[in-house]
Amino acid sequence: MIYVTRREVFSASHRLHNINLTDEENLLLYGKCNNKNGHGHNYILEVVVCGEINPKTGYLIDLKILKTIIREEIIKYVDHKHFNYDVEFMKGINPTTENIAIAFWNRIVNKIPSGKLYSVKLSETENNYVEYRGE
Ligand code: NI
């Protein structure tokens, strides 16, 4: 089994807010990410595909193809957008890094032409990242 990773970066805004909590509780829970009109992050996305090497090409998956899938299914919808207002597939979802990673997984899991999706890693700051493996 071999693992291939494609990294993409994008910038987007979000606001974390739970409507079942008071304004004070939201601020305490989410801090800067609760800012009324949102705020931005420079996100780093890593998509890992695993499987067997194709003996003809020596590749698991052509990274040009993986790059195109990630850009067409994810990046073009989120880069320089506001997760709470602009991104249809995030409608009604609190845009934590966890929830965004799961939504990204669902966008591409059935689109990988060789090998299979192994994980989606998403970092919101340089010191934290979330990883989703589909279960
Ligand atoms: Ni934030």
PDB file of C-alpha atoms and ligand atoms in Angstrom:
ATOM      1  CA  MET A   1       0.000   0.000   0.000  1.00  0.00           C
ATOM      2  CA  ILE A   2       1.296   3.431  -0.933  1.00  0.00           C
ATOM      3  CA  TYR A   3       0.051   6.857   0.144  1.00  0.00           C
ATOM      4  CA  VAL A   4       0.106   9.956  -2.065  1.00  0.00           C
ATOM      5  CA  THR A   5      -0.616  13.454  -0.780  1.00  0.00           C
ATOM      6  CA  ARG A   6      -1.688  16.588  -2.584  1.00  0.00           C
ATOM      7  CA  ARG A   7      -1.471  19.870  -0.672  1.00  0.00           C
ATOM      8  CA  GLU A   8      -3.516  22.956  -1.527  1.00  0.00           C
ATOM      9  CA  VAL A   9      -3.790  26.285   0.249  1.00  0.00           C
ATOM     10  CA  PHE A  10      -6.726  28.655   0.288  1.00  0.00           C
ATOM     11  CA  SER A  11      -7.999  31.628   2.246  1.00  0.00           C
ATOM     12  CA  ALA A  12     -11.520  31.901   3.581  1.00  0.00           C
ATOM     13  CA  SER A  13     -13.608  33.521   6.290  1.00  0.00           C
ATOM     14  CA  HIS A  14     -15.901  31.936   8.801  1.00  0.00           C
ATOM     15  CA  ARG A  15     -17.871  32.626  11.928  1.00  0.00           C
ATOM     16  CA  LEU A  16     -18.320  29.972  14.588  1.00  0.00           C
ATOM     17  CA  HIS A  17     -21.619  30.468  16.357  1.00  0.00           C
ATOM     18  CA  ASN A  18     -24.030  28.059  17.978  1.00  0.00           C
ATOM     19  CA  ILE A  19     -27.540  29.479  17.929  1.00  0.00           C
ATOM     20  CA  ASN A  20     -28.467  27.372  20.966  1.00  0.00           C
ATOM     21  CA  LEU A  21     -25.959  29.239  23.121  1.00  0.00           C
ATOM     22  CA  THR A  22     -26.046  32.827  24.389  1.00  0.00           C
ATOM     23  CA  ASP A  23     -23.770  35.482  22.863  1.00  0.00           C
ATOM     24  CA  GLU A  24     -21.590  35.317  25.982  1.00  0.00           C
ATOM     25  CA  GLU A  25     -21.299  31.529  25.798  1.00  0.00           C
ATOM     26  CA  ASN A  26     -20.441  31.698  22.092  1.00  0.00           C
ATOM     27  CA  LEU A  27     -17.711  34.260  22.713  1.00  0.00           C
ATOM     28  CA  LEU A  28     -16.269  32.191  25.545  1.00  0.00           C
ATOM     29  CA  LEU A  29     -16.351  29.008  23.442  1.00  0.00           C
ATOM     30  CA  TYR A  30     -15.153  30.309  20.089  1.00  0.00           C
ATOM     31  CA  GLY A  31     -13.166  33.479  20.930  1.00  0.00           C
ATOM     32  CA  LYS A  32     -11.917  35.281  17.801  1.00  0.00           C
ATOM     33  CA  CYS A  33     -13.755  32.814  15.571  1.00  0.00           C
ATOM     34  CA  ASN A  34     -17.061  34.158  16.966  1.00  0.00           C
ATOM     35  CA  ASN A  35     -16.389  37.652  15.577  1.00  0.00           C
ATOM     36  CA  LYS A  36     -19.763  38.997  14.429  1.00  0.00           C
ATOM     37  CA  ASN A  37     -18.877  39.470  10.764  1.00  0.00           C
ATOM     38  CA  GLY A  38     -16.463  36.579  10.556  1.00  0.00           C
ATOM     39  CA  HIS A  39     -12.705  36.579  10.159  1.00  0.00           C
ATOM     40  CA  GLY A  40     -10.184  34.932   7.882  1.00  0.00           C
ATOM     41  CA  HIS A  41      -7.783  32.023   7.951  1.00  0.00           C
ATOM     42  CA  ASN A  42      -5.126  30.774   5.574  1.00  0.00           C
ATOM     43  CA  TYR A  43      -6.100  27.122   5.407  1.00  0.00           C
ATOM     44  CA  ILE A  44      -3.870  24.243   4.366  1.00  0.00           C
ATOM     45  CA  LEU A  45      -5.608  21.205   2.919  1.00  0.00           C
ATOM     46  CA  GLU A  46      -3.896  17.849   2.438  1.00  0.00           C
ATOM     47  CA  VAL A  47      -5.672  15.069   0.606  1.00  0.00           C
ATOM     48  CA  VAL A  48      -4.182  11.584   0.918  1.00  0.00           C
ATOM     49  CA  VAL A  49      -5.019   8.777  -1.513  1.00  0.00           C
ATOM     50  CA  CYS A  50      -3.880   5.194  -0.863  1.00  0.00           C
ATOM     51  CA  GLY A  51      -3.691   2.043  -2.956  1.00  0.00           C
ATOM     52  CA  GLU A  52      -1.458  -0.033  -5.170  1.00  0.00           C
ATOM     53  CA  ILE A  53       0.985   1.307  -7.728  1.00  0.00           C
ATOM     54  CA  ASN A  54      -0.143   0.906 -11.330  1.00  0.00           C
ATOM     55  CA  PRO A  55       2.728  -1.077 -12.933  1.00  0.00           C
ATOM     56  CA  LYS A  56       2.228   0.632 -16.280  1.00  0.00           C
ATOM     57  CA  THR A  57       2.602   4.196 -14.993  1.00  0.00           C
ATOM     58  CA  GLY A  58       4.490   3.665 -11.734  1.00  0.00           C
ATOM     59  CA  TYR A  59       1.882   5.949 -10.168  1.00  0.00           C
ATOM     60  CA  LEU A  60      -0.867   5.309  -7.643  1.00  0.00           C
ATOM     61  CA  ILE A  61      -2.690   8.334  -9.025  1.00  0.00           C
ATOM     62  CA  ASP A  62      -1.527  11.020 -11.421  1.00  0.00           C
ATOM     63  CA  LEU A  63      -1.122  14.063  -9.164  1.00  0.00           C
ATOM     64  CA  LYS A  64      -2.267  16.362 -11.969  1.00  0.00           C
ATOM     65  CA  ILE A  65      -5.604  14.549 -11.858  1.00  0.00           C
ATOM     66  CA  LEU A  66      -5.813  14.701  -8.060  1.00  0.00           C
ATOM     67  CA  LYS A  67      -4.976  18.418  -8.151  1.00  0.00           C
ATOM     68  CA  THR A  68      -7.742  19.064 -10.674  1.00  0.00           C
ATOM     69  CA  ILE A  69     -10.309  17.132  -8.613  1.00  0.00           C
ATOM     70  CA  ILE A  70      -9.462  19.075  -5.438  1.00  0.00           C
ATOM     71  CA  ARG A  71      -9.532  22.420  -7.226  1.00  0.00           C
ATOM     72  CA  GLU A  72     -12.740  21.749  -9.163  1.00  0.00           C
ATOM     73  CA  GLU A  73     -14.687  20.155  -6.278  1.00  0.00           C
ATOM     74  CA  ILE A  74     -13.408  22.185  -3.332  1.00  0.00           C
ATOM     75  CA  ILE A  75     -11.016  25.084  -3.838  1.00  0.00           C
ATOM     76  CA  LYS A  76     -13.019  26.996  -6.430  1.00  0.00           C
ATOM     77  CA  TYR A  77     -16.015  27.054  -4.063  1.00  0.00           C
ATOM     78  CA  VAL A  78     -14.161  28.167  -0.936  1.00  0.00           C
ATOM     79  CA  ASP A  79     -11.097  30.245  -1.841  1.00  0.00           C
ATOM     80  CA  HIS A  80     -11.648  33.872  -0.783  1.00  0.00           C
ATOM     81  CA  LYS A  81     -15.218  33.038   0.238  1.00  0.00           C
ATOM     82  CA  HIS A  82     -17.126  33.163   3.512  1.00  0.00           C
ATOM     83  CA  PHE A  83     -18.008  29.653   4.702  1.00  0.00           C
ATOM     84  CA  ASN A  84     -21.212  30.806   6.421  1.00  0.00           C
ATOM     85  CA  TYR A  85     -22.645  32.702   3.454  1.00  0.00           C
ATOM     86  CA  ASP A  86     -20.988  31.746   0.182  1.00  0.00           C
ATOM     87  CA  VAL A  87     -20.465  27.984   0.275  1.00  0.00           C
ATOM     88  CA  GLU A  88     -23.558  25.991  -0.675  1.00  0.00           C
ATOM     89  CA  PHE A  89     -22.267  22.658   0.636  1.00  0.00           C
ATOM     90  CA  MET A  90     -21.619  24.209   4.081  1.00  0.00           C
ATOM     91  CA  LYS A  91     -25.120  25.635   4.447  1.00  0.00           C
ATOM     92  CA  GLY A  92     -26.420  25.173   7.995  1.00  0.00           C
ATOM     93  CA  ILE A  93     -23.119  23.646   9.178  1.00  0.00           C
ATOM     94  CA  ASN A  94     -21.030  25.394  11.836  1.00  0.00           C
ATOM     95  CA  PRO A  95     -17.716  25.851   9.944  1.00  0.00           C
ATOM     96  CA  THR A  96     -15.272  24.410  12.442  1.00  0.00           C
ATOM     97  CA  THR A  97     -12.159  22.804  10.977  1.00  0.00           C
ATOM     98  CA  GLU A  98     -13.677  19.426  11.870  1.00  0.00           C
ATOM     99  CA  ASN A  99     -16.918  20.069   9.998  1.00  0.00           C
ATOM    100  CA  ILE A 100     -15.149  21.561   6.988  1.00  0.00           C
ATOM    101  CA  ALA A 101     -12.843  18.512   6.736  1.00  0.00           C
ATOM    102  CA  ILE A 102     -15.850  16.161   6.714  1.00  0.00           C
ATOM    103  CA  ALA A 103     -17.632  18.259   4.069  1.00  0.00           C
ATOM    104  CA  PHE A 104     -14.481  18.235   1.893  1.00  0.00           C
ATOM    105  CA  TRP A 105     -14.201  14.459   2.253  1.00  0.00           C
ATOM    106  CA  ASN A 106     -17.782  14.062   1.088  1.00  0.00           C
ATOM    107  CA  ARG A 107     -17.130  16.279  -1.950  1.00  0.00           C
ATOM    108  CA  ILE A 108     -14.357  14.073  -3.328  1.00  0.00           C
ATOM    109  CA  VAL A 109     -14.682  10.552  -1.861  1.00  0.00           C
ATOM    110  CA  ASN A 110     -16.469   9.208  -4.945  1.00  0.00           C
ATOM    111  CA  LYS A 111     -14.368  11.143  -7.463  1.00  0.00           C
ATOM    112  CA  ILE A 112     -10.963   9.474  -7.020  1.00  0.00           C
ATOM    113  CA  PRO A 113     -10.239   7.515 -10.241  1.00  0.00           C
ATOM    114  CA  SER A 114      -7.511   5.216  -8.872  1.00  0.00           C
ATOM    115  CA  GLY A 115      -6.713   4.162  -5.342  1.00  0.00           C
ATOM    116  CA  LYS A 116      -9.070   5.380  -2.649  1.00  0.00           C
ATOM    117  CA  LEU A 117      -9.380   8.429  -0.483  1.00  0.00           C
ATOM    118  CA  TYR A 118      -7.505   7.777   2.757  1.00  0.00           C
ATOM    119  CA  SER A 119      -7.672  11.077   4.633  1.00  0.00           C
ATOM    120  CA  VAL A 120      -8.448  14.748   4.462  1.00  0.00           C
ATOM    121  CA  LYS A 121      -6.275  16.920   6.684  1.00  0.00           C
ATOM    122  CA  LEU A 122      -7.155  20.543   7.228  1.00  0.00           C
ATOM    123  CA  SER A 123      -5.243  23.135   9.176  1.00  0.00           C
ATOM    124  CA  GLU A 124      -6.612  26.495  10.172  1.00  0.00           C
ATOM    125  CA  THR A 125      -3.453  27.726  11.902  1.00  0.00           C
ATOM    126  CA  GLU A 126       0.111  26.515  11.582  1.00  0.00           C
ATOM    127  CA  ASN A 127      -0.071  24.626  14.877  1.00  0.00           C
ATOM    128  CA  ASN A 128      -3.384  22.767  14.587  1.00  0.00           C
ATOM    129  CA  TYR A 129      -4.849  20.371  12.120  1.00  0.00           C
ATOM    130  CA  VAL A 130      -7.799  18.060  11.871  1.00  0.00           C
ATOM    131  CA  GLU A 131      -7.750  14.742  10.034  1.00  0.00           C
ATOM    132  CA  TYR A 132     -10.808  12.849   8.789  1.00  0.00           C
ATOM    133  CA  ARG A 133     -10.678   9.299   7.461  1.00  0.00           C
ATOM    134  CA  GLY A 134     -14.314   8.768   6.650  1.00  0.00           C
ATOM    135  CA  GLU A 135     -15.483   7.188   9.886  1.00  0.00           C
TER     136      GLU A 135
HETATM  137 NI    NI B   1     -11.557  31.417  12.990  1.00  0.00          NI
END
